[in-house]
Amino acid sequence: MFVFYFDHIKVATMRKDVRILLVGEPKVGKTSLIMSLVSEEFPDEVPLRAEEITIPADVTPERVPTHIVDYSGTDTCTSLYDETHMACIAVLMSMPQASPKVLIPLLLNVLILLSCHRVPLILVGNKSDLVEHSSMETILPIMNQYSEIETCVECSAKNLKNISELFYYAQKAVLHPTGPLYSPEDKEMKPSCIKALTRIFKISDLDNDGILNDNELNFFQRTCFNIPLAPQALEDVKNVVRKNMSDGVKDNGLTLKGFLFLHTLFIQRGRHETTWTVLRRFGYDDDLELTQEYLFPLLKIPPDCTTELNHNAYLFLQSVFDKHDKDRDCALSPDELKDLFKVFPYMPWGPDVNNTVCTNEQGWITYQGYLSQWTLTTYLDVQRCLEYLGYLGYSIIQEQESQTAAVTITRNKRIDLQKKQTQRSVFLCNVLGARGSGKSGFLQAFLGRNLARQKRIREDHMSYYAMSTTYVYGQEKYLLLHEVLPDFEFLSEADLACDVVCLVYDISNPRSFEYCAKVYKKHLLDSKTPCVIIAAKSDLHEARQYYSLSPLDFCRKHKLHPPQMFTCNTDEAPSKDICTKLTTMAMYPHAKLRCMCSCNRCTYCICHNLLNSELVRSVKAKLYSAVLNRSLSIALYIPHSPTPQAGSLIHMTQADLKNSTFWLRASVGATVFAVLGFAVYKALLKHR
């Protein structure tokens, strides 16, 4: 029969040591068994109790140190209770000729002590050299009656029969227990084991077609056992399944039923370690729960640093999206999203996610929205992101130590300010404003939803976040808008800790701007965080604000950009220009911006500023005055004689005037082009 190659790979969830306790009636040979194991010969003199011995990890099959404890009948019950509390497994020894009437009461007493600590048990019939027949026919019915009993062994300390095997089975019962995997009564795997192996199958099914093809089986084998499968071995696997199941192999690949059948076969034939190696490689502990070490690997984040997904993480998430986007419409339908999250123990995304990122007209999360949600989770709660990546099997598929390999920790923001450049890709904008000022509408407009689409959103499904991409200098960046609750007196430092602040007021409400002015003067006046004021609902009639200064005068006084007009009451998707400006300001908070392109570094901005500068204006004025003076001087010298000669003189003078005007215009054009060329050269040089 084909079996997976088992290599002793290091598994973090495996026990660090094994403690075996030998229990039984006096004179059954517990001490003799231990001494025969150590000395490899039967002892002439046997003490009342053997000292605890430790077998080094180097000489054990599972590379785990093993402690063997001898229990003497002279010990108190309290001592036995303490020993069972520390033990990993108990070995109940009896005489091979012991009848069930003698064995069962002793067994029940031991099981009562072991039940409190969930310690497995092995039944051992020692001194098999004293009887001619096997006692297994008597022991097996008892074993089948009590699920706590892992196995039964007959041995002899005198003949050294099955001694090494006994302790190997004991060690194996601890490291690879049968109880969580298999039900002997039903002769099938337990539901928790089926659930875990089903998740492993779905992760390993890289193309999500419901079968494991040869490449996927080879990847699975190499991932779990560090050794590939030979082509003949692959065929042996499929032939074993074909002989026992009609639907275990499909399109020359292994189905989920065939995958589960193979593991059932391993367990039934005593190869528990094969299934346990697979389970532990995918992060499961002895209770078939994903371990905390697997889901939440240690990741230290220094102050003033943020967390982002790196390029390899985005490639992995892209492959997961493509794997489940079966209709190739670049969006995940509810069924496709449900299928994606089948490897999770719960549904991680609620209905608010659909109002946090971009969706299509049907309300399905698009590819861009999918990546935006992952980016948002990484930025706001990196531990939750690591947990989600663990459920998807990132470290296994990408062959990394843990999910932390997917996360990049950005450098301190103060260093970015000092160097006047940043390598971050995610920027946070806190949106503040009075109630009803249009903050939620501004967030939803960033996701491409006009007022008509926003009215269809249920209030309990609204989100305080909106995330999407913007482009700055042709580079894709993520902007995260966060709506801050408008409780003025309770604004904390966390509410204002961001890359750029957006103050929103309703132009139709005369008391709306006052909130923005108070927030700015109290919290942002001395802050280095860039700030923009948004005049929302600009499609409505503008009311005079009940404040000492108009919004425009307030901005001029505090050297802010003029209020930016915004409305989401449009037929098409609202403009994202303001969000692009916010992202640019967040990227370059040190720059004193002169135009609401908000960069002052691109060619357009430099040329625009140069053309509006005093130097260019004075040159233009002098050129126009020169042209005008030239025209007037020529006109003054034209004779007013009606003779033909005078007419020809007038004709010649007008030609000269036209020619002079042409060259003057050419000179102006050349000057302008020279200025533009210099500006482009300067911009490119500065960019380098």
mmCIF file with all atom_site columns, C-alpha atoms in Angstrom, residues 6-102:
data_model
loop_
_atom_site.group_PDB
_atom_site.id
_atom_site.type_symbol
_atom_site.label_atom_id
_atom_site.label_alt_id
_atom_site.label_comp_id
_atom_site.label_asym_id
_atom_site.label_entity_id
_atom_site.label_seq_id
_atom_site.pdbx_PDB_ins_code
_atom_site.Cartn_x
_atom_site.Cartn_y
_atom_site.Cartn_z
_atom_site.occupancy
_atom_site.B_iso_or_equiv
_atom_site.pdbx_formal_charge
_atom_site.auth_seq_id
_atom_site.auth_comp_id
_atom_site.auth_asym_id
_atom_site.auth_atom_id
_atom_site.pdbx_PDB_model_num
ATOM 1  C CA . PHE A 1 6   ? 7.274   10.702  6.765  1.00 0.00 ? 6   PHE A CA 1
ATOM 2  C CA . ASP A 1 7   ? 10.232  12.857  7.656  1.00 0.00 ? 7   ASP A CA 1
ATOM 3  C CA . HIS A 1 8   ? 10.959  14.108  11.167 1.00 0.00 ? 8   HIS A CA 1
ATOM 4  C CA . ILE A 1 9   ? 10.383  17.742  10.483 1.00 0.00 ? 9   ILE A CA 1
ATOM 5  C CA . LYS A 1 10  ? 10.254  20.259  13.296 1.00 0.00 ? 10  LYS A CA 1
ATOM 6  C CA . VAL A 1 11  ? 6.683   20.977  14.301 1.00 0.00 ? 11  VAL A CA 1
ATOM 7  C CA . ALA A 1 12  ? 6.086   23.832  16.715 1.00 0.00 ? 12  ALA A CA 1
ATOM 8  C CA . THR A 1 13  ? 2.902   22.390  18.168 1.00 0.00 ? 13  THR A CA 1
ATOM 9  C CA . MET A 1 14  ? 4.391   18.992  19.071 1.00 0.00 ? 14  MET A CA 1
ATOM 10 C CA . ARG A 1 15  ? 5.079   18.343  22.759 1.00 0.00 ? 15  ARG A CA 1
ATOM 11 C CA . LYS A 1 16  ? 8.581   19.094  23.971 1.00 0.00 ? 16  LYS A CA 1
ATOM 12 C CA . ASP A 1 17  ? 8.748   15.910  26.033 1.00 0.00 ? 17  ASP A CA 1
ATOM 13 C CA . VAL A 1 18  ? 6.763   12.773  26.919 1.00 0.00 ? 18  VAL A CA 1
ATOM 14 C CA . ARG A 1 19  ? 6.107   11.542  30.463 1.00 0.00 ? 19  ARG A CA 1
ATOM 15 C CA . ILE A 1 20  ? 5.033   7.878   30.743 1.00 0.00 ? 20  ILE A CA 1
ATOM 16 C CA . LEU A 1 21  ? 3.550   6.559   34.001 1.00 0.00 ? 21  LEU A CA 1
ATOM 17 C CA . LEU A 1 22  ? 3.466   2.800   34.682 1.00 0.00 ? 22  LEU A CA 1
ATOM 18 C CA . VAL A 1 23  ? 0.512   1.775   36.855 1.00 0.00 ? 23  VAL A CA 1
ATOM 19 C CA . GLY A 1 24  ? -0.646  -1.637  38.010 1.00 0.00 ? 24  GLY A CA 1
ATOM 20 C CA . GLU A 1 25  ? -1.071  -4.109  40.820 1.00 0.00 ? 25  GLU A CA 1
ATOM 21 C CA . PRO A 1 26  ? 2.028   -5.158  42.776 1.00 0.00 ? 26  PRO A CA 1
ATOM 22 C CA . LYS A 1 27  ? 4.218   -7.872  41.270 1.00 0.00 ? 27  LYS A CA 1
ATOM 23 C CA . VAL A 1 28  ? 3.006   -7.361  37.685 1.00 0.00 ? 28  VAL A CA 1
ATOM 24 C CA . GLY A 1 29  ? 6.546   -6.462  36.554 1.00 0.00 ? 29  GLY A CA 1
ATOM 25 C CA . LYS A 1 30  ? 6.536   -2.657  36.183 1.00 0.00 ? 30  LYS A CA 1
ATOM 26 C CA . THR A 1 31  ? 10.021  -2.189  37.622 1.00 0.00 ? 31  THR A CA 1
ATOM 27 C CA . SER A 1 32  ? 11.424  -5.205  35.772 1.00 0.00 ? 32  SER A CA 1
ATOM 28 C CA . LEU A 1 33  ? 10.093  -3.797  32.517 1.00 0.00 ? 33  LEU A CA 1
ATOM 29 C CA . ILE A 1 34  ? 11.880  -0.465  33.031 1.00 0.00 ? 34  ILE A CA 1
ATOM 30 C CA . MET A 1 35  ? 15.158  -2.110  34.043 1.00 0.00 ? 35  MET A CA 1
ATOM 31 C CA . SER A 1 36  ? 15.029  -4.497  31.084 1.00 0.00 ? 36  SER A CA 1
ATOM 32 C CA . LEU A 1 37  ? 14.522  -1.526  28.764 1.00 0.00 ? 37  LEU A CA 1
ATOM 33 C CA . VAL A 1 38  ? 17.543  0.306   30.183 1.00 0.00 ? 38  VAL A CA 1
ATOM 34 C CA . SER A 1 39  ? 19.983  -2.605  30.507 1.00 0.00 ? 39  SER A CA 1
ATOM 35 C CA . GLU A 1 40  ? 18.583  -4.685  27.631 1.00 0.00 ? 40  GLU A CA 1
ATOM 36 C CA . GLU A 1 41  ? 18.645  -7.762  29.888 1.00 0.00 ? 41  GLU A CA 1
ATOM 37 C CA . PHE A 1 42  ? 16.424  -9.178  32.622 1.00 0.00 ? 42  PHE A CA 1
ATOM 38 C CA . PRO A 1 43  ? 17.640  -8.023  36.098 1.00 0.00 ? 43  PRO A CA 1
ATOM 39 C CA . ASP A 1 44  ? 18.624  -10.585 38.736 1.00 0.00 ? 44  ASP A CA 1
ATOM 40 C CA . GLU A 1 45  ? 17.493  -8.318  41.575 1.00 0.00 ? 45  GLU A CA 1
ATOM 41 C CA . VAL A 1 46  ? 14.529  -6.008  41.279 1.00 0.00 ? 46  VAL A CA 1
ATOM 42 C CA . PRO A 1 47  ? 14.052  -3.057  43.693 1.00 0.00 ? 47  PRO A CA 1
ATOM 43 C CA . LEU A 1 48  ? 10.651  -2.080  45.058 1.00 0.00 ? 48  LEU A CA 1
ATOM 44 C CA . ARG A 1 49  ? 10.582  0.921   42.737 1.00 0.00 ? 49  ARG A CA 1
ATOM 45 C CA . ALA A 1 50  ? 12.778  2.160   39.901 1.00 0.00 ? 50  ALA A CA 1
ATOM 46 C CA . GLU A 1 51  ? 13.982  5.735   39.848 1.00 0.00 ? 51  GLU A CA 1
ATOM 47 C CA . GLU A 1 52  ? 12.607  8.014   37.152 1.00 0.00 ? 52  GLU A CA 1
ATOM 48 C CA . ILE A 1 53  ? 14.675  7.659   34.010 1.00 0.00 ? 53  ILE A CA 1
ATOM 49 C CA . THR A 1 54  ? 14.976  9.944   30.983 1.00 0.00 ? 54  THR A CA 1
ATOM 50 C CA . ILE A 1 55  ? 15.566  8.654   27.484 1.00 0.00 ? 55  ILE A CA 1
ATOM 51 C CA . PRO A 1 56  ? 17.392  11.312  25.407 1.00 0.00 ? 56  PRO A CA 1
ATOM 52 C CA . ALA A 1 57  ? 15.730  12.651  22.299 1.00 0.00 ? 57  ALA A CA 1
ATOM 53 C CA . ASP A 1 58  ? 18.549  11.346  20.105 1.00 0.00 ? 58  ASP A CA 1
ATOM 54 C CA . VAL A 1 59  ? 17.619  7.696   20.674 1.00 0.00 ? 59  VAL A CA 1
ATOM 55 C CA . THR A 1 60  ? 13.822  8.037   20.359 1.00 0.00 ? 60  THR A CA 1
ATOM 56 C CA . PRO A 1 61  ? 12.068  7.628   16.994 1.00 0.00 ? 61  PRO A CA 1
ATOM 57 C CA . GLU A 1 62  ? 10.216  10.940  17.357 1.00 0.00 ? 62  GLU A CA 1
ATOM 58 C CA . ARG A 1 63  ? 13.272  12.921  18.537 1.00 0.00 ? 63  ARG A CA 1
ATOM 59 C CA . VAL A 1 64  ? 11.535  13.877  21.788 1.00 0.00 ? 64  VAL A CA 1
ATOM 60 C CA . PRO A 1 65  ? 12.975  13.254  25.298 1.00 0.00 ? 65  PRO A CA 1
ATOM 61 C CA . THR A 1 66  ? 10.937  10.662  27.204 1.00 0.00 ? 66  THR A CA 1
ATOM 62 C CA . HIS A 1 67  ? 10.572  10.344  30.994 1.00 0.00 ? 67  HIS A CA 1
ATOM 63 C CA . ILE A 1 68  ? 9.473   6.979   32.433 1.00 0.00 ? 68  ILE A CA 1
ATOM 64 C CA . VAL A 1 69  ? 7.983   6.948   35.954 1.00 0.00 ? 69  VAL A CA 1
ATOM 65 C CA . ASP A 1 70  ? 7.419   3.781   38.022 1.00 0.00 ? 70  ASP A CA 1
ATOM 66 C CA . TYR A 1 71  ? 4.427   3.835   40.371 1.00 0.00 ? 71  TYR A CA 1
ATOM 67 C CA . SER A 1 72  ? 4.756   1.689   43.463 1.00 0.00 ? 72  SER A CA 1
ATOM 68 C CA . GLY A 1 73  ? 1.789   0.258   45.333 1.00 0.00 ? 73  GLY A CA 1
ATOM 69 C CA . THR A 1 74  ? 3.204   1.706   48.555 1.00 0.00 ? 74  THR A CA 1
ATOM 70 C CA . ASP A 1 75  ? 2.524   5.246   47.274 1.00 0.00 ? 75  ASP A CA 1
ATOM 71 C CA . THR A 1 76  ? -0.483  7.123   48.565 1.00 0.00 ? 76  THR A CA 1
ATOM 72 C CA . CYS A 1 77  ? -3.525  7.919   46.438 1.00 0.00 ? 77  CYS A CA 1
ATOM 73 C CA . THR A 1 78  ? -2.570  11.590  46.496 1.00 0.00 ? 78  THR A CA 1
ATOM 74 C CA . SER A 1 79  ? 0.809   10.723  45.018 1.00 0.00 ? 79  SER A CA 1
ATOM 75 C CA . LEU A 1 80  ? -0.868  8.750   42.239 1.00 0.00 ? 80  LEU A CA 1
ATOM 76 C CA . TYR A 1 81  ? -3.172  11.675  41.520 1.00 0.00 ? 81  TYR A CA 1
ATOM 77 C CA . ASP A 1 82  ? -0.187  14.010  41.284 1.00 0.00 ? 82  ASP A CA 1
ATOM 78 C CA . GLU A 1 83  ? 1.615   11.605  38.985 1.00 0.00 ? 83  GLU A CA 1
ATOM 79 C CA . THR A 1 84  ? -1.350  11.301  36.629 1.00 0.00 ? 84  THR A CA 1
ATOM 80 C CA . HIS A 1 85  ? -1.606  15.076  36.600 1.00 0.00 ? 85  HIS A CA 1
ATOM 81 C CA . MET A 1 86  ? 1.970   15.361  35.296 1.00 0.00 ? 86  MET A CA 1
ATOM 82 C CA . ALA A 1 87  ? 1.876   12.318  33.028 1.00 0.00 ? 87  ALA A CA 1
ATOM 83 C CA . CYS A 1 88  ? 1.273   12.450  29.295 1.00 0.00 ? 88  CYS A CA 1
ATOM 84 C CA . ILE A 1 89  ? 0.207   8.812   29.109 1.00 0.00 ? 89  ILE A CA 1
ATOM 85 C CA . ALA A 1 90  ? -0.444  5.979   31.569 1.00 0.00 ? 90  ALA A CA 1
ATOM 86 C CA . VAL A 1 91  ? 0.485   2.329   30.998 1.00 0.00 ? 91  VAL A CA 1
ATOM 87 C CA . LEU A 1 92  ? -1.787  -0.042  32.923 1.00 0.00 ? 92  LEU A CA 1
ATOM 88 C CA . MET A 1 93  ? -0.022  -3.361  33.432 1.00 0.00 ? 93  MET A CA 1
ATOM 89 C CA . SER A 1 94  ? -1.579  -6.674  34.295 1.00 0.00 ? 94  SER A CA 1
ATOM 90 C CA . MET A 1 95  ? -0.820  -10.363 34.190 1.00 0.00 ? 95  MET A CA 1
ATOM 91 C CA . PRO A 1 96  ? -1.710  -12.057 30.911 1.00 0.00 ? 96  PRO A CA 1
ATOM 92 C CA . GLN A 1 97  ? -3.901  -14.538 32.763 1.00 0.00 ? 97  GLN A CA 1
ATOM 93 C CA . ALA A 1 98  ? -5.865  -11.784 34.555 1.00 0.00 ? 98  ALA A CA 1
ATOM 94 C CA . SER A 1 99  ? -9.622  -12.158 34.058 1.00 0.00 ? 99  SER A CA 1
ATOM 95 C CA . PRO A 1 100 ? -11.922 -9.237  33.132 1.00 0.00 ? 100 PRO A CA 1
ATOM 96 C CA . LYS A 1 101 ? -13.421 -9.393  36.656 1.00 0.00 ? 101 LYS A CA 1
ATOM 97 C CA . VAL A 1 102 ? -10.012 -8.489  38.075 1.00 0.00 ? 102 VAL A CA 1
#
